[in-house]
PDB file of C-alpha atoms in Angstrom:
ATOM      1  CA  MET A1052       6.107 -65.106  14.758  1.00 84.00           C
ATOM      2  CA  ILE A1053       4.274 -66.160  17.906  1.00 93.00           C
ATOM      3  CA  THR A1054       3.874 -63.423  20.476  1.00 88.00           C
ATOM      4  CA  VAL A1055       2.520 -63.349  24.008  1.00 90.00           C
ATOM      5  CA  ARG A1056      -0.658 -61.280  23.770  1.00 80.00           C
ATOM      6  CA  ASP A1057      -1.187 -60.614  27.462  1.00 75.00           C
ATOM      7  CA  PRO A1058       2.071 -61.061  29.380  1.00 82.00           C
ATOM      8  CA  HIS A1059       1.800 -61.187  33.136  1.00 89.00           C
ATOM      9  CA  PRO A1060       4.258 -61.523  36.017  1.00 91.00           C
ATOM     10  CA  TRP A1061       4.762 -65.142  36.989  1.00 94.00           C
ATOM     11  CA  PRO A1062       3.536 -65.614  40.578  1.00 95.00           C
ATOM     12  CA  ALA A1063       5.748 -66.787  43.400  1.00 92.00           C
ATOM     13  CA  THR A1064       3.127 -68.391  45.661  1.00 96.00           C
ATOM     14  CA  GLU A1065       0.331 -70.932  45.294  1.00 97.00           C
ATOM     15  CA  THR A1066      -2.274 -68.354  46.307  1.00 97.00           C
ATOM     16  CA  GLU A1067      -1.100 -65.920  43.627  1.00 97.00           C
ATOM     17  CA  ALA A1068      -0.988 -68.683  41.010  1.00 97.00           C
ATOM     18  CA  GLU A1069      -4.518 -69.882  41.722  1.00 97.00           C
ATOM     19  CA  ALA A1070      -5.789 -66.291  41.663  1.00 97.00           C
ATOM     20  CA  LEU A1071      -4.185 -65.755  38.256  1.00 97.00           C
ATOM     21  CA  GLN A1072      -5.810 -68.903  36.872  1.00 97.00           C
ATOM     22  CA  ARG A1073      -9.197 -67.674  38.043  1.00 97.00           C
ATOM     23  CA  ARG A1074      -8.588 -64.236  36.524  1.00 96.00           C
ATOM     24  CA  LEU A1075      -7.568 -65.601  33.120  1.00 96.00           C
ATOM     25  CA  ARG A1076     -10.148 -68.421  32.980  1.00 96.00           C
ATOM     26  CA  PRO A1077     -12.993 -66.250  31.532  1.00 97.00           C
ATOM     27  CA  ARG A1078     -10.845 -65.485  28.479  1.00 96.00           C
ATOM     28  CA  VAL A1079     -10.913 -69.100  27.293  1.00 96.00           C
ATOM     29  CA  ARG A1080     -13.061 -69.733  24.221  1.00 94.00           C
ATOM     30  CA  PHE A1081     -14.508 -73.167  23.524  1.00 88.00           C
ATOM     31  CA  ASP A1082     -15.933 -72.547  20.059  1.00 83.00           C
ATOM     32  CA  GLY A1083     -14.575 -72.639  16.564  1.00 78.00           C
ATOM     33  CA  VAL A1084     -11.831 -74.402  14.672  1.00 79.00           C
ATOM     34  CA  PRO A1085      -9.205 -72.763  12.432  1.00 80.00           C
ATOM     35  CA  GLU A1086     -10.318 -72.604   8.807  1.00 80.00           C
ATOM     36  CA  GLU A1087      -7.265 -74.633   7.854  1.00 86.00           C
ATOM     37  CA  VAL A1088      -5.188 -76.768  10.170  1.00 93.00           C
ATOM     38  CA  ARG A1089      -1.954 -77.611   8.403  1.00 96.00           C
ATOM     39  CA  TYR A1090       0.639 -77.318  11.148  1.00 98.00           C
ATOM     40  CA  ALA A1091       0.203 -78.795  14.630  1.00 98.00           C
ATOM     41  CA  ALA A1092       2.741 -78.125  17.373  1.00 98.00           C
ATOM     42  CA  GLY A1093       3.586 -80.675  20.031  1.00 98.00           C
ATOM     43  CA  LEU A1094       4.711 -79.342  23.413  1.00 98.00           C
ATOM     44  CA  ASP A1095       6.476 -81.376  26.076  1.00 97.00           C
ATOM     45  CA  VAL A1096       8.765 -80.798  29.064  1.00 96.00           C
ATOM     46  CA  ASP A1097      11.441 -83.252  30.152  1.00 95.00           C
ATOM     47  CA  TYR A1098      12.790 -83.090  33.706  1.00 93.00           C
ATOM     48  CA  ARG A1099      16.388 -84.217  34.003  1.00 87.00           C
ATOM     49  CA  GLU A1100      16.850 -86.912  36.629  1.00 79.00           C
ATOM     50  CA  ASP A1101      20.460 -86.018  37.396  1.00 73.00           C
ATOM     51  CA  SER A1102      19.998 -82.261  37.839  1.00 77.00           C
ATOM     52  CA  ASP A1103      17.404 -79.577  38.537  1.00 84.00           C
ATOM     53  CA  GLU A1104      17.194 -78.706  34.835  1.00 93.00           C
ATOM     54  CA  LEU A1105      14.219 -79.071  32.557  1.00 95.00           C
ATOM     55  CA  VAL A1106      14.061 -79.087  28.777  1.00 96.00           C
ATOM     56  CA  ALA A1107      11.068 -77.592  26.988  1.00 97.00           C
ATOM     57  CA  ALA A1108      10.656 -79.022  23.490  1.00 98.00           C
ATOM     58  CA  VAL A1109       8.308 -77.992  20.696  1.00 98.00           C
ATOM     59  CA  THR A1110       7.922 -79.744  17.356  1.00 98.00           C
ATOM     60  CA  VAL A1111       5.776 -78.603  14.441  1.00 98.00           C
ATOM     61  CA  LEU A1112       4.244 -81.327  12.279  1.00 98.00           C
ATOM     62  CA  ASP A1113       2.744 -81.036   8.813  1.00 98.00           C
ATOM     63  CA  LEU A1114      -0.586 -82.843   9.007  1.00 98.00           C
ATOM     64  CA  ALA A1115      -0.261 -83.964   5.397  1.00 97.00           C
ATOM     65  CA  ASP A1116       2.327 -86.588   6.316  1.00 98.00           C
ATOM     66  CA  LEU A1117       3.049 -85.962  10.037  1.00 98.00           C
ATOM     67  CA  SER A1118       6.630 -84.974   9.263  1.00 98.00           C
ATOM     68  CA  VAL A1119       8.467 -82.607  11.588  1.00 98.00           C
ATOM     69  CA  VAL A1120       9.022 -79.311   9.760  1.00 98.00           C
ATOM     70  CA  ASP A1121      10.248 -77.134  12.624  1.00 98.00           C
ATOM     71  CA  SER A1122      11.358 -77.464  16.234  1.00 98.00           C
ATOM     72  CA  ALA A1123      12.806 -75.570  19.171  1.00 98.00           C
ATOM     73  CA  VAL A1124      14.371 -76.525  22.495  1.00 98.00           C
ATOM     74  CA  VAL A1125      14.868 -74.418  25.620  1.00 97.00           C
ATOM     75  CA  ARG A1126      16.871 -75.402  28.692  1.00 95.00           C
ATOM     76  CA  ASP A1127      15.740 -73.866  31.953  1.00 94.00           C
ATOM     77  CA  ARG A1128      15.206 -74.513  35.640  1.00 92.00           C
ATOM     78  CA  PRO A1129      11.782 -74.710  37.285  1.00 90.00           C
ATOM     79  CA  ARG A1130      10.648 -71.336  38.557  1.00 89.00           C
ATOM     80  CA  PHE A1131       7.798 -72.724  40.641  1.00 93.00           C
ATOM     81  CA  PRO A1132       7.469 -75.692  43.013  1.00 92.00           C
ATOM     82  CA  TYR A1133       5.821 -78.977  42.065  1.00 90.00           C
ATOM     83  CA  VAL A1134       2.156 -78.429  42.971  1.00 95.00           C
ATOM     84  CA  PRO A1135      -0.723 -80.425  41.411  1.00 93.00           C
ATOM     85  CA  GLY A1136      -2.945 -78.117  39.372  1.00 95.00           C
ATOM     86  CA  LEU A1137      -0.173 -75.530  39.003  1.00 96.00           C
ATOM     87  CA  PHE A1138       2.127 -77.280  36.525  1.00 93.00           C
ATOM     88  CA  ALA A1139       1.696 -74.413  34.043  1.00 96.00           C
ATOM     89  CA  PHE A1140       3.768 -72.179  36.292  1.00 96.00           C
ATOM     90  CA  ARG A1141       6.704 -74.583  35.915  1.00 95.00           C
ATOM     91  CA  GLU A1142       6.241 -75.431  32.244  1.00 96.00           C
ATOM     92  CA  ALA A1143       4.627 -72.458  30.491  1.00 96.00           C
ATOM     93  CA  PRO A1144       7.575 -70.012  30.737  1.00 96.00           C
ATOM     94  CA  PRO A1145      10.125 -72.224  28.904  1.00 97.00           C
ATOM     95  CA  LEU A1146       7.465 -73.494  26.482  1.00 97.00           C
ATOM     96  CA  LEU A1147       6.531 -69.919  25.560  1.00 97.00           C
ATOM     97  CA  ASP A1148      10.224 -69.215  24.993  1.00 96.00           C
ATOM     98  CA  ALA A1149      10.477 -72.239  22.699  1.00 97.00           C
ATOM     99  CA  LEU A1150       7.319 -71.277  20.793  1.00 98.00           C
ATOM    100  CA  GLN A1151       8.739 -67.840  20.075  1.00 96.00           C
ATOM    101  CA  ARG A1152      11.840 -69.436  18.514  1.00 97.00           C
ATOM    102  CA  LEU A1153       9.849 -71.272  15.824  1.00 98.00           C
ATOM    103  CA  THR A1154      10.111 -70.189  12.206  1.00 97.00           C
ATOM    104  CA  ILE A1155       6.785 -71.803  11.240  1.00 97.00           C
ATOM    105  CA  ASP A1156       3.705 -70.645  13.129  1.00 96.00           C
ATOM    106  CA  PRO A1157       1.496 -73.615  14.093  1.00 97.00           C
ATOM    107  CA  ASP A1158      -2.259 -73.566  13.606  1.00 97.00           C
ATOM    108  CA  VAL A1159      -2.875 -75.437  16.856  1.00 97.00           C
ATOM    109  CA  LEU A1160      -0.950 -76.282  20.012  1.00 98.00           C
ATOM    110  CA  VAL A1161      -1.201 -79.877  21.247  1.00 98.00           C
ATOM    111  CA  CYS A1162      -0.085 -79.923  24.879  1.00 98.00           C
ATOM    112  CA  ASP A1163       1.043 -82.954  26.824  1.00 96.00           C
ATOM    113  CA  GLY A1164      -1.331 -82.163  29.676  1.00 94.00           C
ATOM    114  CA  GLN A1165      -4.733 -80.750  30.448  1.00 96.00           C
ATOM    115  CA  GLY A1166      -6.951 -77.951  29.234  1.00 97.00           C
ATOM    116  CA  LEU A1167     -10.433 -77.606  30.687  1.00 97.00           C
ATOM    117  CA  ALA A1168      -9.903 -80.857  32.636  1.00 97.00           C
ATOM    118  CA  HIS A1169      -8.456 -79.031  35.615  1.00 97.00           C
ATOM    119  CA  PRO A1170      -9.676 -78.151  39.136  1.00 95.00           C
ATOM    120  CA  ARG A1171     -10.064 -74.479  38.144  1.00 96.00           C
ATOM    121  CA  ARG A1172     -10.821 -75.331  34.496  1.00 97.00           C
ATOM    122  CA  PHE A1173      -7.558 -73.720  33.416  1.00 97.00           C
ATOM    123  CA  GLY A1174      -4.839 -76.253  32.678  1.00 97.00           C
ATOM    124  CA  LEU A1175      -1.640 -75.767  30.699  1.00 98.00           C
ATOM    125  CA  ALA A1176      -3.377 -75.889  27.294  1.00 98.00           C
ATOM    126  CA  CYS A1177      -5.772 -73.127  28.374  1.00 98.00           C
ATOM    127  CA  HIS A1178      -2.982 -70.979  29.799  1.00 98.00           C
ATOM    128  CA  LEU A1179      -0.804 -71.210  26.697  1.00 98.00           C
ATOM    129  CA  GLY A1180      -3.784 -70.737  24.397  1.00 97.00           C
ATOM    130  CA  VAL A1181      -4.916 -67.573  26.163  1.00 97.00           C
ATOM    131  CA  LEU A1182      -1.413 -66.065  26.309  1.00 97.00           C
ATOM    132  CA  THR A1183      -0.715 -66.693  22.609  1.00 97.00           C
ATOM    133  CA  ASP A1184      -4.344 -66.558  21.383  1.00 95.00           C
ATOM    134  CA  LEU A1185      -3.599 -69.730  19.438  1.00 96.00           C
ATOM    135  CA  PRO A1186      -6.030 -72.638  19.200  1.00 97.00           C
ATOM    136  CA  SER A1187      -4.933 -75.267  21.704  1.00 98.00           C
ATOM    137  CA  ILE A1188      -5.928 -78.641  23.108  1.00 98.00           C
ATOM    138  CA  GLY A1189      -4.700 -80.851  25.928  1.00 98.00           C
ATOM    139  CA  VAL A1190      -3.997 -84.566  25.555  1.00 98.00           C
ATOM    140  CA  GLY A1191      -3.261 -86.229  28.874  1.00 96.00           C
ATOM    141  CA  LYS A1192      -1.910 -89.695  29.554  1.00 96.00           C
ATOM    142  CA  THR A1193      -3.825 -89.934  32.846  1.00 95.00           C
ATOM    143  CA  PRO A1194      -7.325 -88.674  33.663  1.00 95.00           C
ATOM    144  CA  MET A1195      -8.120 -85.549  35.604  1.00 92.00           C
ATOM    145  CA  GLY A1196     -11.641 -86.513  36.661  1.00 93.00           C
ATOM    146  CA  HIS A1197     -13.741 -89.654  36.347  1.00 96.00           C
ATOM    147  CA  TYR A1198     -15.040 -91.577  33.337  1.00 97.00           C
ATOM    148  CA  ASP A1199     -16.530 -94.863  32.234  1.00 97.00           C
ATOM    149  CA  PRO A1200     -14.244 -96.958  30.037  1.00 97.00           C
ATOM    150  CA  PRO A1201     -14.975 -96.370  26.330  1.00 98.00           C
ATOM    151  CA  GLY A1202     -15.515 -99.189  23.865  1.00 98.00           C
ATOM    152  CA  GLN A1203     -12.467-101.126  22.726  1.00 98.00           C
ATOM    153  CA  ASN A1204     -12.392 -99.827  19.150  1.00 98.00           C
ATOM    154  CA  ARG A1205     -10.296 -96.939  17.882  1.00 98.00           C
ATOM    155  CA  GLY A1206     -12.411 -93.772  17.984  1.00 98.00           C
ATOM    156  CA  ASP A1207     -14.652 -94.895  20.856  1.00 98.00           C
ATOM    157  CA  TRP A1208     -14.997 -92.364  23.648  1.00 98.00           C
ATOM    158  CA  THR A1209     -16.832 -91.527  26.853  1.00 98.00           C
ATOM    159  CA  PRO A1210     -17.232 -88.205  28.690  1.00 98.00           C
ATOM    160  CA  LEU A1211     -14.688 -87.137  31.288  1.00 98.00           C
ATOM    161  CA  HIS A1212     -16.324 -85.427  34.279  1.00 98.00           C
ATOM    162  CA  MET A1213     -15.198 -83.266  37.183  1.00 95.00           C
ATOM    163  CA  ASP A1214     -17.717 -82.009  39.754  1.00 92.00           C
ATOM    164  CA  ASP A1215     -20.580 -82.993  37.434  1.00 90.00           C
ATOM    165  CA  ASP A1216     -19.098 -80.916  34.575  1.00 94.00           C
ATOM    166  CA  GLU A1217     -18.074 -82.543  31.303  1.00 97.00           C
ATOM    167  CA  VAL A1218     -14.476 -81.390  30.907  1.00 97.00           C
ATOM    168  CA  GLY A1219     -13.218 -83.681  28.151  1.00 98.00           C
ATOM    169  CA  ARG A1220     -13.281 -87.180  26.743  1.00 98.00           C
ATOM    170  CA  ALA A1221     -11.577 -90.497  27.291  1.00 98.00           C
ATOM    171  CA  LEU A1222     -10.666 -91.337  23.688  1.00 98.00           C
ATOM    172  CA  ARG A1223      -9.516 -94.720  22.412  1.00 98.00           C
ATOM    173  CA  THR A1224      -6.802 -94.042  19.821  1.00 98.00           C
ATOM    174  CA  ARG A1225      -5.756 -97.684  19.391  1.00 98.00           C
ATOM    175  CA  THR A1226      -8.062-100.682  19.501  1.00 98.00           C
ATOM    176  CA  GLY A1227      -7.632-102.552  22.769  1.00 96.00           C
ATOM    177  CA  VAL A1228      -5.198 -99.976  24.194  1.00 98.00           C
ATOM    178  CA  LYS A1229      -5.978 -97.684  27.126  1.00 97.00           C
ATOM    179  CA  PRO A1230      -7.417 -94.303  26.131  1.00 98.00           C
ATOM    180  CA  VAL A1231      -5.943 -90.814  26.179  1.00 98.00           C
ATOM    181  CA  PHE A1232      -7.762 -87.880  27.769  1.00 98.00           C
ATOM    182  CA  VAL A1233      -8.624 -84.970  25.512  1.00 98.00           C
ATOM    183  CA  SER A1234      -9.785 -81.564  26.677  1.00 98.00           C
ATOM    184  CA  VAL A1235     -10.192 -78.174  25.042  1.00 97.00           C
ATOM    185  CA  GLY A1236      -7.574 -75.526  25.717  1.00 97.00           C
ATOM    186  CA  HIS A1237      -8.649 -72.457  23.716  1.00 97.00           C
ATOM    187  CA  ARG A1238     -10.489 -71.687  20.461  1.00 96.00           C
ATOM    188  CA  TYR A1239     -11.376 -75.318  19.734  1.00 96.00           C
ATOM    189  CA  THR A1240     -14.394 -77.556  20.077  1.00 95.00           C
ATOM    190  CA  LEU A1241     -14.140 -80.868  21.879  1.00 96.00           C
ATOM    191  CA  GLN A1242     -15.290 -82.851  18.843  1.00 95.00           C
ATOM    192  CA  ALA A1243     -12.725 -81.151  16.616  1.00 95.00           C
ATOM    193  CA  ALA A1244     -10.041 -81.785  19.254  1.00 96.00           C
ATOM    194  CA  CYS A1245     -10.832 -85.518  19.236  1.00 97.00           C
ATOM    195  CA  ASP A1246     -10.825 -85.594  15.431  1.00 97.00           C
ATOM    196  CA  LEU A1247      -7.398 -83.957  15.429  1.00 97.00           C
ATOM    197  CA  VAL A1248      -6.041 -86.431  17.978  1.00 98.00           C
ATOM    198  CA  LEU A1249      -7.202 -89.347  15.830  1.00 98.00           C
ATOM    199  CA  THR A1250      -5.429 -87.798  12.840  1.00 98.00           C
ATOM    200  CA  LEU A1251      -2.277 -87.547  14.936  1.00 98.00           C
ATOM    201  CA  THR A1252      -2.403 -91.190  16.103  1.00 98.00           C
ATOM    202  CA  PRO A1253      -2.186 -93.393  12.996  1.00 98.00           C
ATOM    203  CA  THR A1254       0.103 -95.939  14.675  1.00 97.00           C
ATOM    204  CA  TYR A1255       0.559 -95.319  18.389  1.00 98.00           C
ATOM    205  CA  ARG A1256      -1.573 -94.446  21.412  1.00 98.00           C
ATOM    206  CA  LEU A1257      -0.053 -90.978  21.879  1.00 98.00           C
ATOM    207  CA  PRO A1258      -0.208 -88.248  19.222  1.00 98.00           C
ATOM    208  CA  GLU A1259       2.823 -87.873  16.988  1.00 98.00           C
ATOM    209  CA  THR A1260       3.051 -84.291  18.247  1.00 98.00           C
ATOM    210  CA  THR A1261       3.647 -85.553  21.783  1.00 98.00           C
ATOM    211  CA  ARG A1262       5.932 -88.384  20.698  1.00 98.00           C
ATOM    212  CA  THR A1263       8.206 -86.179  18.602  1.00 98.00           C
ATOM    213  CA  ALA A1264       8.404 -83.420  21.229  1.00 98.00           C
ATOM    214  CA  ASP A1265       9.144 -85.988  23.931  1.00 97.00           C
ATOM    215  CA  HIS A1266      11.910 -87.539  21.813  1.00 97.00           C
ATOM    216  CA  LEU A1267      13.408 -84.125  21.035  1.00 97.00           C
ATOM    217  CA  GLY A1268      13.458 -83.146  24.700  1.00 95.00           C
ATOM    218  CA  ARG A1269      15.034 -86.409  25.820  1.00 92.00           C
ATOM    219  CA  GLN A1270      17.742 -86.260  23.157  1.00 91.00           C
ATOM    220  CA  ALA A1271      18.641 -82.602  23.712  1.00 84.00           C
ATOM    221  CA  GLU A1272      22.207 -82.106  24.969  1.00 67.00           C
TER     222      GLU A1272
END
């Protein structure tokens, strides 16, 4: 069962939230890959257009055939305002709740968002990885930083930079289709993160982890 290793009070202000990110940031590890990666969890949050509700959805996929073998959904309301760079304080609490409802423990968390590619180098994938001590990566649909377009072939990539730091990669998962943006969250290398994303994208631009979690969240009653 997934547990929160270092629970903390969720801040109420932007200043407190930024201070917490800075305090937790040194705990992120950027080395290593699990000895065996069989189960990958996709994490996504859907915001209802007709209410102030959100739905946090987690799916667990078996990498052997990318089938969904476990899932969990949590309905909640945002506990923090919409502030760029502080999305984790809206999304992490219900996602942690959903993770703790799983019956199969994933080997890696694949977040629909950022990891190191973040103004304080502590995006959602880092935050969840540190709190659970699970390997984690971020796969964003839009860049946080600047990059040169990668080649047009599947697997081509270029570095993603912020303030002269390399914080991730623009990775082409489908030939001729715009790239996704991969960054390390916790206990993963960037190369291994990109390899995993390519495994998770046999047909579409976005990883199957993201696609299945997104579908689950949208369909939840």
